[in-house]
Short mmCIF file of C-alpha atoms and ligand atoms in Angstrom, two decimals:
data_model
loop_
_atom_site.label_atom_id
_atom_site.label_comp_id
_atom_site.label_asym_id
_atom_site.label_seq_id
_atom_site.Cartn_x
_atom_site.Cartn_y
_atom_site.Cartn_z
CA ILE A 1 209.13 53.55 63.53
CA SER A 2 206.41 55.46 61.83
CA SER A 3 202.92 54.99 63.20
CA THR A 4 201.47 53.68 59.95
CA ALA A 5 203.13 50.73 58.23
CA GLU A 6 204.83 51.66 55.00
CA GLU A 7 203.54 49.76 52.02
CA PHE A 8 206.67 49.22 50.02
CA ASP A 9 207.36 45.99 48.15
CA PHE A 10 211.02 45.20 48.66
CA PHE A 11 214.34 46.71 49.71
CA TYR A 12 217.37 47.47 47.64
CA LEU A 13 220.57 46.67 49.53
CA VAL A 14 222.92 49.01 47.69
CA GLN A 15 226.67 48.48 47.88
CA GLN A 16 229.27 50.75 46.33
CA TRP A 17 232.67 49.81 44.93
CA PRO A 18 235.05 52.29 46.63
CA GLY A 19 237.44 52.43 43.66
CA SER A 20 234.57 53.64 41.46
CA PHE A 21 233.36 56.20 43.97
CA CYS A 22 236.87 57.62 44.33
CA ASP A 23 238.27 57.73 40.80
CA THR A 24 235.59 60.00 39.37
CA TRP A 25 236.07 63.61 38.49
CA SER A 26 234.82 64.66 41.94
CA GLY A 27 236.96 62.21 43.95
CA CYS A 28 236.47 61.03 47.52
CA CYS A 29 237.82 61.37 51.06
CA PHE A 30 238.59 58.65 53.57
CA PRO A 31 236.78 58.45 56.90
CA ASP A 32 238.51 59.34 60.16
CA THR A 33 238.91 55.59 60.79
CA GLY A 34 241.32 55.35 57.84
CA LYS A 35 241.28 54.00 54.31
CA PRO A 36 238.59 51.32 53.97
CA ALA A 37 239.43 47.87 52.61
CA ALA A 38 239.22 47.18 48.87
CA ASP A 39 235.75 45.74 49.37
CA PHE A 40 232.20 46.73 48.51
CA GLY A 41 230.77 49.00 51.19
CA ILE A 42 227.12 49.48 52.07
CA HIS A 43 225.44 52.61 50.70
CA GLY A 44 222.00 51.89 52.06
CA LEU A 45 218.98 49.67 52.53
CA TRP A 46 216.21 51.35 50.58
CA PRO A 47 212.48 50.53 50.71
CA ASN A 48 211.10 50.46 47.18
CA TYR A 49 207.86 50.05 45.27
CA ALA A 50 207.83 47.43 42.52
CA LYS A 51 205.73 49.84 40.46
CA CYS A 52 205.87 53.60 40.55
CA HIS A 53 202.68 55.41 41.48
CA SER A 54 201.44 58.26 39.35
CA LEU A 55 201.01 61.52 41.16
CA HIS A 56 198.60 63.85 39.46
CA ASP A 57 198.51 67.48 40.43
CA ASP A 58 195.32 67.06 42.39
CA GLU A 59 196.61 64.09 44.35
CA GLY A 60 199.24 65.79 46.41
CA LEU A 61 201.33 64.10 49.05
CA ALA A 62 200.44 63.39 52.64
CA ALA A 63 201.95 65.83 55.12
CA GLY A 64 205.64 65.22 55.54
CA GLU A 65 205.81 62.86 52.59
CA HIS A 66 208.43 63.37 49.92
CA VAL A 67 208.54 62.18 46.37
CA GLY A 68 211.18 59.72 45.33
CA ASP A 69 211.53 60.95 41.79
CA VAL A 70 214.75 61.81 39.92
CA ASN A 71 215.20 59.07 37.31
CA ALA A 72 212.89 57.06 39.46
CA PHE A 73 210.18 56.56 36.91
CA PHE A 74 212.54 54.37 34.93
CA HIS A 75 212.12 51.85 37.70
CA SER A 76 208.50 51.49 36.71
CA THR A 77 207.23 49.44 33.82
CA SER A 78 206.52 52.59 31.82
CA VAL A 79 210.07 52.82 30.51
CA GLY A 80 210.54 55.39 27.84
CA ARG A 81 207.60 57.57 28.75
CA ARG A 82 208.42 61.13 29.55
CA HIS A 83 206.77 62.65 32.55
CA GLY A 84 206.14 66.35 32.74
CA LYS A 85 205.44 68.36 35.85
CA ASN A 86 201.85 67.18 35.96
CA ASN A 87 202.73 63.54 35.73
CA LYS A 88 205.22 62.89 38.53
CA LYS A 89 205.90 59.42 39.74
CA LYS A 90 206.54 58.23 43.24
CA CYS A 91 208.75 55.16 43.16
CA TRP A 92 209.73 54.81 46.77
CA PRO A 93 208.84 56.29 50.13
CA GLU A 94 211.38 58.55 51.81
CA TYR A 95 211.70 60.67 54.95
CA CYS A 96 208.78 58.89 56.60
CA ASP A 97 209.18 59.99 60.21
CA ASP A 98 210.77 63.30 61.08
CA GLY A 99 210.06 62.59 64.74
CA ASN A 100 212.32 59.54 64.72
CA ALA A 101 214.97 60.81 62.33
CA ALA A 102 217.88 61.39 64.70
CA LEU A 103 220.44 58.61 65.13
CA SER A 104 222.78 58.47 68.09
CA PRO A 105 225.77 56.10 68.04
CA TRP A 106 224.60 54.90 71.43
CA GLU A 107 221.55 53.28 69.83
CA ILE A 108 223.72 51.09 67.62
CA ARG A 109 226.80 50.92 69.84
CA ASP A 110 227.28 47.17 69.45
CA LEU A 111 227.21 47.57 65.64
CA VAL A 112 229.52 50.56 65.27
CA ALA A 113 232.72 48.56 64.81
CA SER A 114 231.19 46.46 62.00
CA MET A 115 229.58 49.54 60.49
CA GLU A 116 232.93 51.28 60.29
CA THR A 117 234.31 48.35 58.29
CA SER A 118 231.23 47.55 56.21
CA TRP A 119 229.56 50.96 55.80
CA PRO A 120 232.34 53.56 55.67
CA THR A 121 231.74 57.02 54.27
CA LEU A 122 233.81 58.14 51.28
CA SER A 123 232.21 61.54 51.04
CA CYS A 124 234.29 64.67 51.49
CA LYS A 125 231.43 66.43 53.25
CA SER A 126 232.27 64.68 56.51
CA SER A 127 234.90 62.17 57.58
CA GLN A 128 232.51 60.74 60.15
CA SER A 129 230.63 57.71 58.91
CA ILE A 130 227.88 58.28 61.48
CA GLU A 131 226.79 61.27 59.38
CA PHE A 132 226.28 58.95 56.41
CA TRP A 133 224.41 56.37 58.53
CA SER A 134 222.22 59.09 60.04
CA TYR A 135 221.30 60.40 56.60
CA GLU A 136 220.45 56.92 55.35
CA TRP A 137 218.34 56.24 58.45
CA LYS A 138 216.47 59.53 58.12
CA LYS A 139 215.82 59.21 54.38
CA HIS A 140 215.25 55.47 53.99
CA GLY A 141 215.33 53.77 57.39
CA THR A 142 212.34 55.71 58.73
CA CYS A 143 210.28 54.09 55.93
CA SER A 144 211.51 50.55 56.59
CA ASN A 145 209.07 49.45 59.32
CA LEU A 146 212.20 48.42 61.24
CA GLY A 147 213.66 49.94 64.36
CA LYS A 148 217.05 51.62 64.10
CA HIS A 149 219.01 48.70 65.50
CA ASP A 150 217.30 46.10 63.30
CA TYR A 151 217.61 48.32 60.24
CA PHE A 152 221.39 48.52 60.50
CA ALA A 153 221.83 44.97 61.81
CA ARG A 154 219.91 43.49 58.85
CA ALA A 155 221.91 45.44 56.29
CA LEU A 156 225.14 44.26 57.93
CA ALA A 157 223.95 40.64 58.10
CA LEU A 158 223.00 40.62 54.42
CA LYS A 159 226.30 42.10 53.35
CA ALA A 160 228.18 39.59 55.49
CA ALA A 161 226.18 36.66 54.09
CA TYR A 162 227.19 37.42 50.48
CA ASN A 163 230.71 38.69 50.00
CA LEU A 164 230.40 40.39 46.61
CA THR A 165 234.12 41.05 46.29
CA ALA A 166 234.86 37.33 46.78
CA ILE A 167 231.97 36.25 44.56
CA LEU A 168 233.29 38.38 41.69
CA ALA A 169 236.88 37.26 42.29
CA ALA A 170 235.77 33.62 42.07
CA ALA A 171 234.52 34.42 38.57
CA GLY A 172 237.84 36.06 37.63
CA ILE A 173 236.42 39.57 38.04
CA VAL A 174 239.11 41.29 40.06
CA PRO A 175 240.07 44.95 40.48
CA SER A 176 242.40 46.09 37.73
CA ALA A 177 243.68 49.33 36.26
CA THR A 178 243.32 48.02 32.70
CA ASP A 179 241.04 44.98 32.41
CA THR A 180 237.41 45.27 31.41
CA TYR A 181 234.60 42.80 32.09
CA SER A 182 231.31 42.21 30.38
CA LEU A 183 228.26 43.33 32.33
CA SER A 184 226.56 40.02 31.70
CA ASP A 185 229.53 38.18 33.22
CA VAL A 186 229.30 40.41 36.31
CA SER A 187 225.57 39.89 36.50
CA ASN A 188 225.86 36.11 36.06
CA ALA A 189 228.60 35.87 38.67
CA ILE A 190 226.41 37.62 41.24
CA ALA A 191 223.38 35.49 40.37
CA LYS A 192 225.45 32.32 40.67
CA GLY A 193 227.27 33.38 43.83
CA THR A 194 224.23 34.65 45.72
CA GLY A 195 221.43 32.63 44.12
CA PHE A 196 219.51 35.80 43.18
CA THR A 197 219.53 38.36 40.39
CA ALA A 198 220.68 41.88 41.21
CA ASN A 199 220.69 45.19 39.35
CA LEU A 200 223.92 46.97 38.43
CA GLU A 201 224.80 50.65 38.17
CA CYS A 202 227.81 52.14 36.40
CA ASN A 203 229.49 55.47 36.69
CA ARG A 204 232.43 56.94 34.79
CA ASP A 205 236.01 57.37 35.85
CA ALA A 206 237.85 60.65 35.33
CA ASP A 207 238.71 59.51 31.77
CA GLY A 208 235.07 58.84 30.97
CA GLU A 209 235.31 55.07 31.05
CA ASP A 210 232.39 52.98 32.30
CA GLN A 211 232.92 51.15 35.54
CA LEU A 212 230.88 49.07 37.96
CA PHE A 213 229.81 51.47 40.69
CA GLN A 214 226.93 50.00 42.71
CA VAL A 215 225.25 46.63 43.08
CA TYR A 216 221.54 46.66 44.00
CA GLN A 217 220.52 43.38 45.64
CA CYS A 218 216.83 42.91 46.27
CA VAL A 219 215.61 41.94 49.72
CA ASP A 220 212.22 40.94 51.14
CA ARG A 221 210.12 43.38 53.16
CA ASP A 222 211.56 42.09 56.43
CA GLY A 223 215.09 42.93 55.37
CA ALA A 224 215.94 39.29 56.02
CA GLN A 225 216.26 37.36 52.74
CA LEU A 226 217.50 38.12 49.26
CA ILE A 227 214.98 37.82 46.45
CA ASP A 228 215.34 38.10 42.68
CA CYS A 229 215.00 41.75 41.74
CA PRO A 230 211.37 42.26 40.72
CA VAL A 231 212.13 45.13 38.35
CA PRO A 232 215.07 46.12 36.16
CA MET A 233 216.80 49.45 36.57
CA PRO A 234 218.65 51.77 34.23
CA THR A 235 222.27 50.71 34.46
CA LYS A 236 223.83 54.02 33.44
CA CYS A 237 226.38 51.83 31.67
CA HIS A 238 227.03 52.93 28.12
CA GLY A 239 228.45 49.75 26.67
CA ASP A 240 228.68 46.14 27.75
CA GLN A 241 232.29 46.38 28.96
CA VAL A 242 233.02 47.79 32.41
CA LYS A 243 236.05 48.25 34.57
CA LEU A 244 236.45 47.37 38.22
CA PRO A 245 239.09 49.89 39.23
CA LEU A 246 241.74 49.40 41.87
CA PHE A 247 241.19 50.96 45.27
P1 5GP B 301 220.82 58.95 42.10
O1 5GP B 301 220.00 59.99 41.49
O2 5GP B 301 222.23 59.33 42.41
O3 5GP B 301 220.71 57.58 41.46
O4 5GP B 301 220.18 58.71 43.53
C1 5GP B 301 220.15 59.72 44.48
C2 5GP B 301 219.46 59.20 45.71
O5 5GP B 301 218.09 58.90 45.43
C3 5GP B 301 220.03 57.89 46.24
O6 5GP B 301 221.12 58.08 47.04
C4 5GP B 301 218.87 57.36 47.02
O7 5GP B 301 218.76 57.98 48.28
C5 5GP B 301 217.71 57.76 46.16
N1 5GP B 301 217.40 56.68 45.20
C6 5GP B 301 217.84 56.54 43.92
N2 5GP B 301 217.32 55.44 43.36
C7 5GP B 301 216.54 54.87 44.30
C8 5GP B 301 215.72 53.72 44.31
O8 5GP B 301 215.59 52.96 43.35
N3 5GP B 301 215.06 53.49 45.47
C9 5GP B 301 215.15 54.28 46.56
N4 5GP B 301 214.45 53.94 47.64
N5 5GP B 301 215.91 55.37 46.57
C10 5GP B 301 216.59 55.66 45.47
P1 5GP B 302 221.84 59.45 48.49
O1 5GP B 302 222.68 59.39 47.28
O2 5GP B 302 221.76 58.23 49.38
O3 5GP B 302 220.63 60.31 48.53
O4 5GP B 302 222.78 60.41 49.24
C1 5GP B 302 223.89 59.96 49.91
C2 5GP B 302 224.28 61.08 50.81
O5 5GP B 302 225.20 60.58 51.72
C3 5GP B 302 224.94 62.21 50.05
O6 5GP B 302 224.57 63.43 50.67
C4 5GP B 302 226.40 61.96 50.29
O7 5GP B 302 227.14 63.15 50.38
C5 5GP B 302 226.39 61.25 51.61
N1 5GP B 302 227.44 60.26 51.68
C6 5GP B 302 228.32 60.16 52.68
N2 5GP B 302 229.18 59.17 52.45
C7 5GP B 302 228.85 58.62 51.27
C8 5GP B 302 229.40 57.56 50.51
O8 5GP B 302 230.38 56.91 50.86
N3 5GP B 302 228.77 57.27 49.34
C9 5GP B 302 227.68 57.96 48.91
N4 5GP B 302 227.12 57.61 47.75
N5 5GP B 302 227.15 58.99 49.60
C10 5GP B 302 227.73 59.30 50.78
#
């Protein structure tokens, strides 16, 4: 845990649909534990600011601090503004404690079996899911004000409490090679099934078709309870119809 408390506003619990990670142009690889179930898998638990902070050239970052930028400024209320080099925005903390960045499986040994089921890697860089978990801990977990064990345990508990695959299926939104679903139906199903609004991200399959890729559920600062998402997010969806591909 970093010595100074991080002042973020909420977490995103991000879950990825494995079919949508795998059917893109770049593809995927299965972990050494075998093909994961056709279920959403955890990507990460990410501390977030509700509003991005402007970073002027003269402001600089504290030592060891990194800027969460990329398309990050879209998460702020200043949608549509372009930001040049001199007007960067910091929308989340990351890499908060290099001294506490290493993760050993021993530290989460009682969670490893659930992690392998609920948080499997699909990356081709490594077939070992611990590499994925370590990266997520280092980048996001060190900013969470939680210890390693609590950080992973809370993400697992939240995922287990709301089975997104089942919630979507109950609304008739099931994996299919051909069917498409409206984004608002997906969004409403999640709000109804969990009690809270979430943000949705699309990507494109190898044929360029929009599909549901990740669900961003919002979580309180303790990593304990879902909340309604305080800010919208760019969906990266091009139309209103999305696929939920088979896996
Ligand atoms: P991408 O650019 O693919 O959306 O995101 C790349 C990486 O940036 C993510 O894997 C994540 O580590 C970080 N990231 C993207 N969006 C957010 C966000 O809203 N909050 C936080 N905390 N990290 C994000
Ligand atoms: P982020 O997008 O969180 O910054 O980066 C995720 C990192 O974890 C990338 O370096 C990616 O290669 C690695 N990674 C390992 N397994 C997975 C996975 O299943 N999904 C995603 N999105 N990234 C993974």
